[in-house]
């Protein structure tokens, strides 16, 4: 039986009738047309699908859309405001924090969560916080630079 | 990776959830954080016809201290435990264990209750709960009952929670900071290949040591514990005691570690956990 959900995504309310088995990742990509949230492993490991649900970083492939009913979801599309990049996005841009870009939306959402909980993380804190996000291109060093840049920028 | 179709109901109270469980019987599954259930449903290892979401039952989402006892609601997430100031003070072993689970996204969703009920042999919580002599308060159609940690973890993926029942609270005693959790983790997931929780009471000269990841269910290393009973915990006495951490155990064997290696890791990690715990006091 379909269930009706109301989910605010990046400040826009989306109302839909969904199958309970619809994953939040697919709701975002297919129902809302927001394809910035990537699906990598589908097995809860890679973190490419990370979004914020009521401010908490979660893997949207490991959550049903019905569980997000009534919540506020933020995806990578919601980071920039008024055409200005979020400090985390600017960090990835300035520090070359990506190559193919597949892992990037998830990396950035997890980084946003980290900086909300810890505004001055050490490089080790950053590595630990990004535990659940895999990157097959960069070797991670530039990603850590990017988050460090964003932390400094955010405090400036 | 799409689960089989199911009906979804969100329970707004414990009684409603119990009624729904009674109504749907074996067709139903409780959903808490979903971080064990949903992966299993995506692999179609689990195909419930009805999913009862209990995650918004506010009463089960709490950490409270009364006298020397701490009651943790089953729905408290790993992250909430990791970041709880109350627990950092009153039972620092729990935040330490919580912080070692999976990754930040898993800790934001996964719950301590779901983890204990699921009784994954590689889960971290069973070691902590055994070492703390936790008590599990379980609600059922005929009221509540309390089960000691030693009887709670029954077998591989089997806890004492029966069909029709819901875990409500986990009660642990306030505990000194002379406790530690060390884990040899499976790198990709963080699950324990061998995890050891140690609680040391320096005054009484008693230790509690519990091991997860090594056998089909987490266990108390009773040989190690008796070897340190009434004995000053020194590097030497700890090393001797830790040698007994896999005695009488039938270790698991899989692609990550052979049975012999697991037994070896249990001994090494027991030594490290005991030493870390002693050094904190
Ligand atoms: C990528 C990844 C890495 C992980 N790494 C680790 C790790 O390093 N260490 C570790 O210990 N765990 C790890 N986990 C597991 C994680 O901790 C899960 O959150 C936990 O095992 C289950 O809790 P849950 O709340 O998500 O339960 P759910 O998945 O919602 O439920 C699990 C089972 O318990 C039942 N259930 C849940 N709550 C109750 C209740 N209150 N009463 C009765 N029945 C209930 C459900 O019906 C289901 O059968 C990992 C998971 C993932 C996806
Ligand atoms: S696609 Fe969700 S964790 Fe990989
Ligand atoms: S930039 Fe290619 S996977 Fe990270």
Coordinates of C-alpha atoms and ligand atoms in Angstrom, one line a residue:
Chain A
X1 CA 0.0 0.0 0.0
X2 CA 1.4 3.4 -1.0
X3 CA 1.9 6.0 1.7
X4 CA 1.7 9.7 1.4
X5 CA 4.8 11.6 2.6
X6 CA 5.7 15.2 3.0
X7 CA 9.4 15.8 2.9
X8 CA 11.1 19.2 2.7
X9 CA 14.1 19.0 0.5
X10 CA 16.4 22.0 0.5
X11 CA 13.6 24.1 1.8
X12 CA 11.0 22.9 -0.9
X13 CA 8.2 20.8 0.3
X14 CA 7.7 17.6 -1.8
X15 CA 4.4 15.7 -1.3
X16 CA 4.1 12.3 -2.9
X17 CA 2.5 8.9 -2.7
X18 CA 5.3 6.4 -2.4
X19 CA 5.8 2.7 -2.1
X20 CA 7.2 1.9 1.4
X21 CA 10.2 0.2 -0.2
X22 CA 11.3 3.3 -2.1
X23 CA 14.7 4.3 -0.7
X24 CA 15.3 7.9 0.2
X25 CA 18.1 8.0 -2.4
X26 CA 15.7 7.1 -5.2
X27 CA 13.0 9.4 -3.9
X28 CA 15.5 12.3 -4.1
X29 CA 16.9 11.3 -7.5
X30 CA 13.7 10.1 -9.3
X31 CA 10.7 11.8 -7.5
X32 CA 12.4 15.1 -6.8
X33 CA 14.8 15.0 -9.8
X34 CA 17.7 15.9 -7.6
X35 CA 20.5 13.8 -9.1
X36 CA 23.3 15.3 -7.1
X37 CA 22.9 12.5 -4.5
X38 CA 24.8 9.6 -6.0
X39 CA 24.3 5.9 -5.5
X40 CA 27.6 4.0 -5.4
X41 CA 27.6 0.7 -3.7
X42 CA 24.0 0.3 -2.7
X43 CA 25.3 -1.6 0.3
X44 CA 25.6 1.1 3.0
X45 CA 29.4 1.3 2.6
X46 CA 30.6 4.0 0.2
X47 CA 28.7 7.1 1.5
X48 CA 28.2 8.6 -2.0
X49 CA 24.4 8.8 -1.1
X50 CA 25.0 10.8 2.1
X51 CA 22.4 13.5 2.8
X52 CA 21.4 15.4 5.9
X53 CA 18.1 14.4 7.5
X54 CA 17.1 16.9 10.1
X55 CA 20.8 17.9 10.2
X56 CA 22.1 14.4 10.6
X57 CA 24.3 12.8 7.9
X58 CA 22.7 9.5 6.8
X59 CA 23.3 7.1 3.9
X60 CA 20.1 7.7 1.9
X61 CA 20.4 4.2 0.4
X62 CA 19.9 2.8 3.9
X63 CA 16.7 4.6 4.7
X64 CA 13.2 4.4 3.2
X65 CA 11.6 7.6 2.0
X66 CA 8.7 6.9 4.4
X67 CA 11.1 7.1 7.3
X68 CA 11.9 10.7 6.2
X69 CA 8.2 11.8 6.2
X70 CA 7.9 15.2 8.0
X71 CA 11.7 15.8 8.0
X72 CA 13.9 18.4 6.4
X73 CA 16.4 16.9 4.0
X74 CA 19.5 18.7 2.7
X75 CA 21.2 17.5 -0.4
X76 CA 24.3 18.8 -2.2
X77 CA 22.0 21.0 -4.3
X78 CA 21.0 22.8 -1.1
X79 CA 24.5 23.8 -0.1
X80 CA 25.1 26.9 -2.2
X81 CA 23.0 30.0 -1.4
X82 CA 22.2 32.9 -3.7
X83 CA 24.8 31.7 -6.2
X84 CA 27.5 31.6 -3.5
X85 CA 29.3 28.3 -2.9
X86 CA 29.2 26.9 0.6
X87 CA 32.7 27.0 2.3
X88 CA 32.9 23.2 1.9
X89 CA 32.2 23.5 -1.9
X90 CA 34.8 26.3 -2.1
X91 CA 37.3 24.1 -0.3
X92 CA 36.9 21.3 -2.8
X93 CA 37.2 23.8 -5.6
X94 CA 40.3 25.5 -4.2
X95 CA 42.1 22.4 -3.0
X96 CA 41.3 20.1 -5.9
X97 CA 39.3 17.8 -3.6
X98 CA 37.9 15.8 -6.5
X99 CA 38.8 14.0 -9.7
X100 CA 35.8 12.1 -11.2
X101 CA 33.5 13.7 -8.7
X102 CA 31.4 10.6 -8.0
X103 CA 32.1 10.5 -4.2
X104 CA 32.0 14.3 -3.9
X105 CA 28.4 15.1 -3.0
X106 CA 28.5 12.5 -0.2
X107 CA 32.0 13.7 1.0
X108 CA 30.7 17.3 1.1
X109 CA 27.6 16.4 3.1
X110 CA 29.6 14.4 5.6
X111 CA 32.1 17.3 5.9
X112 CA 29.2 19.8 6.5
X113 CA 28.1 17.5 9.4
X114 CA 31.6 17.4 10.8
X115 CA 32.0 21.2 10.7
X116 CA 28.7 21.6 12.5
X117 CA 29.8 19.4 15.3
X118 CA 33.4 20.5 15.4
X119 CA 34.3 23.9 13.9
X120 CA 38.1 23.4 14.3
X121 CA 38.8 19.8 13.5
X122 CA 42.4 18.4 13.3
X123 CA 43.4 16.5 10.2
X124 CA 42.9 13.3 12.2
X125 CA 39.4 14.4 13.2
X126 CA 38.7 15.0 9.5
X127 CA 40.0 11.5 8.5
X128 CA 37.9 9.9 11.2
X129 CA 34.8 11.8 10.3
X130 CA 35.1 10.7 6.6
X131 CA 35.4 7.0 7.6
X132 CA 32.1 6.2 5.9
X133 CA 32.9 7.9 2.6
X134 CA 35.0 6.1 0.0
X135 CA 36.9 7.8 -2.8
X136 CA 38.6 5.7 -5.6
X137 CA 40.4 8.6 -7.2
X138 CA 42.0 11.2 -5.0
X139 CA 43.9 9.3 -2.4
X140 CA 42.0 11.5 0.1
X141 CA 44.8 14.0 0.9
X142 CA 43.2 16.8 -1.2
X143 CA 39.8 16.0 0.4
X144 CA 41.3 16.5 3.8
X145 CA 42.9 19.8 2.6
X146 CA 39.5 20.9 1.3
X147 CA 37.7 20.3 4.6
X148 CA 40.5 22.0 6.5
X149 CA 40.1 25.0 4.1
X150 CA 36.4 25.0 4.7
X151 CA 36.9 24.9 8.5
X152 CA 39.2 27.9 8.4
X153 CA 36.9 29.8 6.0
X154 CA 33.9 29.1 8.2
X155 CA 35.7 30.5 11.2
X156 CA 37.0 33.6 9.4
Chain B
X1 CA 19.0 -4.0 -4.3
X2 CA 15.3 -3.3 -4.0
X3 CA 13.6 -5.0 -1.0
X4 CA 10.5 -7.1 -1.5
X5 CA 7.3 -5.1 -1.2
X6 CA 5.9 -4.5 2.3
X7 CA 3.3 -2.5 4.2
X8 CA 4.6 0.2 6.5
X9 CA 3.1 1.4 9.8
X10 CA 4.6 3.9 12.1
X11 CA 3.8 3.3 15.8
X12 CA 3.4 6.4 17.9
X13 CA 3.5 4.6 21.3
X14 CA 4.9 1.4 22.7
X15 CA 1.4 0.0 23.3
X16 CA 0.5 0.6 19.7
X17 CA 3.6 -1.1 18.5
X18 CA 2.9 -4.1 20.7
X19 CA -0.7 -4.3 19.4
X20 CA 0.6 -4.2 15.8
X21 CA 3.1 -6.9 16.5
X22 CA 0.3 -9.1 18.1
X23 CA -1.9 -8.5 15.1
X24 CA 0.6 -9.2 12.4
X25 CA 2.6 -12.0 14.1
X26 CA 5.5 -13.5 12.2
X27 CA 4.8 -11.4 9.1
X28 CA 5.9 -8.3 10.9
X29 CA 9.3 -6.8 11.7
X30 CA 10.2 -3.9 14.0
X31 CA 12.2 -1.1 12.4
X32 CA 14.4 1.0 14.6
X33 CA 17.5 2.6 13.0
X34 CA 17.2 0.1 10.1
X35 CA 21.0 -0.3 9.7
X36 CA 20.8 -4.1 10.1
X37 CA 17.3 -4.7 8.9
X38 CA 17.3 -2.6 5.7
X39 CA 20.6 -4.1 4.3
X40 CA 19.1 -7.5 5.0
X41 CA 15.9 -6.6 3.2
X42 CA 17.8 -5.2 0.2
X43 CA 19.5 -8.6 -0.1
X44 CA 16.1 -10.2 0.4
X45 CA 17.5 -12.2 3.3
X46 CA 14.6 -10.6 5.2
X47 CA 11.2 -10.2 3.6
X48 CA 8.7 -9.0 6.2
X49 CA 5.2 -8.3 4.9
X50 CA 4.7 -5.5 7.5
X51 CA 7.3 -3.2 8.8
X52 CA 6.5 -1.5 12.1
X53 CA 8.5 1.7 12.5
X54 CA 9.1 2.4 16.2
X55 CA 11.8 5.0 15.7
X56 CA 9.6 8.0 16.8
X57 CA 8.4 6.6 20.1
X58 CA 9.9 9.4 22.2
X59 CA 9.8 7.5 25.6
X60 CA 12.4 5.1 24.3
X61 CA 14.8 7.8 23.2
X62 CA 16.6 8.8 26.4
X63 CA 19.5 8.5 28.8
X64 CA 18.6 9.0 32.5
X65 CA 20.4 8.4 35.7
X66 CA 18.7 7.6 38.9
X67 CA 20.7 6.7 42.0
X68 CA 23.6 4.6 40.8
X69 CA 21.7 3.3 37.8
X70 CA 21.5 4.5 34.2
X71 CA 18.5 3.7 32.0
X72 CA 19.1 3.9 28.3
X73 CA 16.1 3.9 25.9
X74 CA 16.4 1.2 23.2
X75 CA 16.1 3.8 20.5
X76 CA 19.0 5.9 21.7
X77 CA 21.4 6.2 18.7
X78 CA 25.1 5.2 18.8
X79 CA 25.9 8.9 18.2
X80 CA 23.7 10.1 21.1
X81 CA 25.6 7.7 23.4
X82 CA 28.9 8.7 21.9
X83 CA 28.2 12.4 22.6
X84 CA 26.3 12.1 25.9
X85 CA 27.9 14.2 28.6
X86 CA 26.0 12.2 31.3
X87 CA 27.5 8.9 30.0
X88 CA 31.0 10.4 29.5
X89 CA 30.9 11.1 33.3
X90 CA 28.9 8.2 34.6
X91 CA 29.8 5.3 32.3
X92 CA 32.6 6.3 29.9
X93 CA 32.9 2.8 28.5
X94 CA 29.6 3.3 26.6
X95 CA 30.6 6.5 24.7
X96 CA 34.0 4.8 23.9
X97 CA 32.2 1.7 22.4
X98 CA 29.7 3.9 20.5
X99 CA 32.4 6.0 18.9
X100 CA 34.1 2.8 17.5
X101 CA 31.0 1.7 15.6
X102 CA 30.9 1.8 11.8
X103 CA 31.1 5.4 10.6
X104 CA 29.4 8.7 11.5
X105 CA 26.4 8.0 9.2
X106 CA 25.8 4.6 10.8
X107 CA 26.2 6.0 14.3
X108 CA 23.6 8.7 13.5
X109 CA 20.9 6.1 12.6
X110 CA 21.8 2.9 14.4
X111 CA 20.3 2.3 17.8
X112 CA 21.8 0.5 20.8
X113 CA 18.6 -1.5 21.3
X114 CA 18.4 -2.6 17.6
X115 CA 22.0 -3.6 17.8
X116 CA 21.5 -5.7 21.0
X117 CA 18.3 -7.4 19.7
X118 CA 20.0 -8.2 16.4
X119 CA 22.8 -9.9 18.3
X120 CA 25.3 -9.8 15.5
X121 CA 28.3 -11.9 16.6
X122 CA 30.5 -9.1 15.4
X123 CA 28.5 -6.3 17.0
X124 CA 30.3 -4.1 19.6
X125 CA 27.5 -3.5 22.1
X126 CA 27.2 -7.1 23.4
X127 CA 30.8 -6.9 24.8
X128 CA 30.0 -3.7 26.6
X129 CA 26.7 -4.9 28.0
X130 CA 28.1 -8.2 29.2
X131 CA 31.1 -6.5 30.9
X132 CA 28.7 -4.0 32.6
X133 CA 26.2 -6.7 33.7
X134 CA 23.5 -4.7 32.0
X135 CA 19.9 -5.6 32.4
X136 CA 17.4 -5.6 29.5
X137 CA 13.8 -4.5 30.2
X138 CA 11.6 -6.1 27.6
X139 CA 7.9 -5.3 27.0
X140 CA 5.5 -7.9 25.8
X141 CA 1.7 -8.5 25.5
X142 CA 1.6 -9.6 29.2
X143 CA 3.7 -6.8 30.7
X144 CA 7.5 -6.3 31.2
X145 CA 10.3 -8.6 32.2
X146 CA 13.9 -8.1 32.8
X147 CA 16.7 -10.3 31.5
X148 CA 20.4 -10.2 32.6
X149 CA 23.0 -9.6 29.9
X150 CA 24.3 -13.2 30.4
X151 CA 21.0 -14.6 29.3
X152 CA 20.2 -11.9 26.7
X153 CA 22.6 -12.9 24.0
X154 CA 21.4 -16.4 23.2
X155 CA 23.1 -17.4 20.0
X156 CA 24.2 -16.1 16.6
X157 CA 21.6 -13.4 15.6
X158 CA 19.4 -14.5 18.5
X159 CA 18.6 -12.5 21.6
X160 CA 16.2 -13.2 24.4
X161 CA 13.6 -10.9 22.8
X162 CA 10.8 -13.2 21.7
X163 CA 8.4 -12.6 18.7
X164 CA 5.8 -10.1 19.9
X165 CA 8.2 -8.4 22.3
X166 CA 10.0 -5.1 22.2
X167 CA 13.1 -4.1 24.0
X168 CA 12.4 -0.9 26.0
X169 CA 15.4 0.0 28.2
X170 CA 18.9 -1.2 29.0
X171 CA 20.0 -0.6 32.6
X172 CA 23.6 -0.3 33.4
X173 CA 25.4 0.7 36.7
X174 CA 27.3 3.9 36.9
X175 CA 30.9 2.7 36.4
X176 CA 34.4 4.2 37.1
X177 CA 36.6 5.3 34.2
X178 CA 38.8 2.2 34.7
X179 CA 37.2 0.5 31.8
X180 CA 38.2 0.2 28.1
X181 CA 37.1 -1.2 24.8
X182 CA 39.6 -2.3 22.2
X183 CA 38.8 -3.8 18.9
X184 CA 40.5 -5.4 15.9
X185 CA 38.0 -4.2 13.3
X186 CA 37.0 -5.5 9.9
X187 CA 38.4 -2.5 8.0
X188 CA 35.5 -2.0 5.5
X189 CA 32.6 -2.0 8.0
X190 CA 34.2 -1.5 11.5
X191 CA 32.5 -4.7 12.8
X192 CA 34.6 -6.5 15.4
X193 CA 36.8 -9.4 14.4
X194 CA 37.8 -9.4 18.0
X195 CA 36.5 -6.7 20.4
X196 CA 37.2 -6.8 24.2
X197 CA 35.5 -4.7 26.9
X198 CA 37.2 -4.7 30.2
X199 CA 36.0 -3.1 33.5
X200 CA 38.4 -3.1 36.4
X201 CA 37.5 -2.5 40.0
X202 CA 40.8 -1.7 41.7
X203 CA 39.4 -1.6 45.2
X204 CA 37.7 -5.0 45.1
X205 CA 40.4 -6.4 42.9
X206 CA 37.9 -7.7 40.4
X207 CA 37.7 -7.5 36.6
X208 CA 34.9 -8.1 34.1
X209 CA 36.1 -9.0 30.6
X210 CA 33.8 -9.7 27.6
X211 CA 34.7 -10.7 24.1
X212 CA 32.7 -10.1 20.9
X213 CA 33.4 -11.1 17.3
X214 CA 35.3 -14.2 18.2
X215 CA 32.5 -16.8 18.8
X216 CA 28.9 -17.2 17.7
X217 CA 27.9 -15.0 20.6
X218 CA 29.7 -12.6 22.8
X219 CA 30.9 -14.1 26.0
X220 CA 32.5 -13.3 29.4
X221 CA 36.1 -14.5 29.6
X222 CA 35.6 -16.3 32.9
X223 CA 39.1 -17.8 33.0
X224 CA 40.7 -14.4 32.6
X225 CA 38.4 -12.9 35.2
X226 CA 39.1 -15.6 37.9
X227 CA 42.8 -15.4 37.2
X228 CA 42.7 -11.7 38.3
X229 CA 40.3 -12.1 41.2
X230 CA 42.0 -10.7 44.4
X231 CA 45.2 -10.1 42.4
X232 CA 46.9 -6.7 41.8
X233 CA 46.5 -6.0 38.1
X234 CA 50.1 -5.6 36.9
X235 CA 51.5 -6.0 33.4
X236 CA 52.5 -9.6 34.4
X237 CA 49.3 -10.7 36.1
X238 CA 47.3 -9.2 33.2
X239 CA 49.4 -11.0 30.6
X240 CA 48.9 -14.3 32.4
X241 CA 45.2 -13.8 32.8
X242 CA 44.7 -12.7 29.1
X243 CA 46.1 -16.0 27.9
X244 CA 42.8 -17.6 29.1
X245 CA 40.6 -15.2 27.1
X246 CA 39.6 -17.9 24.5
X247 CA 39.6 -20.9 26.8
X248 CA 36.7 -23.3 26.2
X249 CA 35.5 -21.2 23.2
X250 CA 34.7 -22.5 19.7
X251 CA 35.9 -19.6 17.6
X252 CA 34.3 -18.6 14.3
X253 CA 36.2 -18.9 11.1
X254 CA 35.5 -16.9 7.9
X255 CA 37.2 -15.0 5.1
X256 CA 38.3 -12.3 7.6
X257 CA 40.0 -14.5 10.2
X258 CA 40.6 -18.2 10.9
X259 CA 39.5 -19.7 14.2
X260 CA 43.1 -19.8 15.5
X261 CA 43.7 -16.2 14.6
X262 CA 40.5 -15.1 16.3
X263 CA 41.4 -16.9 19.5
X264 CA 44.8 -15.3 19.3
X265 CA 43.2 -11.9 18.8
X266 CA 40.9 -12.5 21.8
X267 CA 44.0 -13.0 24.0
X268 CA 45.9 -10.0 22.6
X269 CA 42.9 -7.7 22.8
X270 CA 42.1 -8.9 26.3
X271 CA 45.5 -7.9 27.4
X272 CA 45.3 -4.5 25.7
X273 CA 41.8 -3.8 27.1
X274 CA 42.8 -4.7 30.7
X275 CA 45.9 -2.6 30.5
X276 CA 44.1 0.4 29.0
X277 CA 41.5 0.1 31.7
X278 CA 44.0 -0.1 34.6
X279 CA 46.0 2.8 33.2
X280 CA 43.0 5.1 33.3
X281 CA 42.5 4.9 37.0
Ligands
LIG1 C1 28.0 0.1 7.0 C2 27.7 -0.4 8.4 C3 28.7 -0.6 9.3 C4 28.4 -1.1 10.6 N1 29.4 -1.2 11.5 C5 29.1 -1.7 12.7 C6 30.1 -1.8 13.7 O1 31.3 -1.5 13.5 N2 29.8 -2.3 14.9 C7 28.5 -2.7 15.2 O2 28.3 -3.1 16.4 N3 27.5 -2.5 14.4 C8 27.8 -2.0 13.1 N4 26.8 -1.9 12.2 C9 25.4 -2.2 12.6 C10 24.7 -1.0 13.2 O3 25.2 -0.8 14.5 C11 23.2 -1.3 13.4 O4 22.6 0.0 13.6 C12 22.7 -2.2 14.5 O5 23.2 -3.4 14.3 C13 21.2 -2.4 14.4 O6 20.5 -1.3 15.0 P1 19.3 -0.6 14.3 O7 18.7 0.4 15.2 O8 19.8 -0.1 13.0 O9 18.3 -1.8 14.1 P2 17.3 -2.3 12.9 O10 18.1 -2.6 11.7 O11 16.2 -1.3 12.8 O12 16.8 -3.6 13.6 C14 17.6 -4.8 13.7 C15 16.8 -5.9 14.3 O13 16.4 -5.7 15.6 C16 15.0 -5.7 15.7 N5 14.7 -4.5 16.6 C17 15.2 -3.3 16.6 N6 14.9 -2.6 17.7 C18 14.2 -3.4 18.4 C19 13.5 -3.2 19.7 N7 13.6 -2.1 20.4 N8 12.8 -4.3 20.2 C20 12.7 -5.4 19.5 N9 13.3 -5.6 18.3 C21 14.0 -4.6 17.8 C22 14.5 -5.5 14.3 O14 13.2 -6.1 14.1 C23 15.5 -6.2 13.5 O15 15.3 -7.5 13.4 C24 27.0 -1.4 10.9 C25 26.0 -1.2 10.0 C26 26.3 -0.7 8.7 C27 25.2 -0.6 7.7
LIG2 S1 25.2 4.0 -2.2 FE1 24.6 4.4 -0.1 S2 26.4 3.9 1.0 FE2 27.0 3.4 -1.1
LIG3 S1 36.8 11.8 -6.9 FE1 36.4 9.9 -8.0 S2 35.6 8.7 -6.4 FE2 36.3 10.4 -5.3

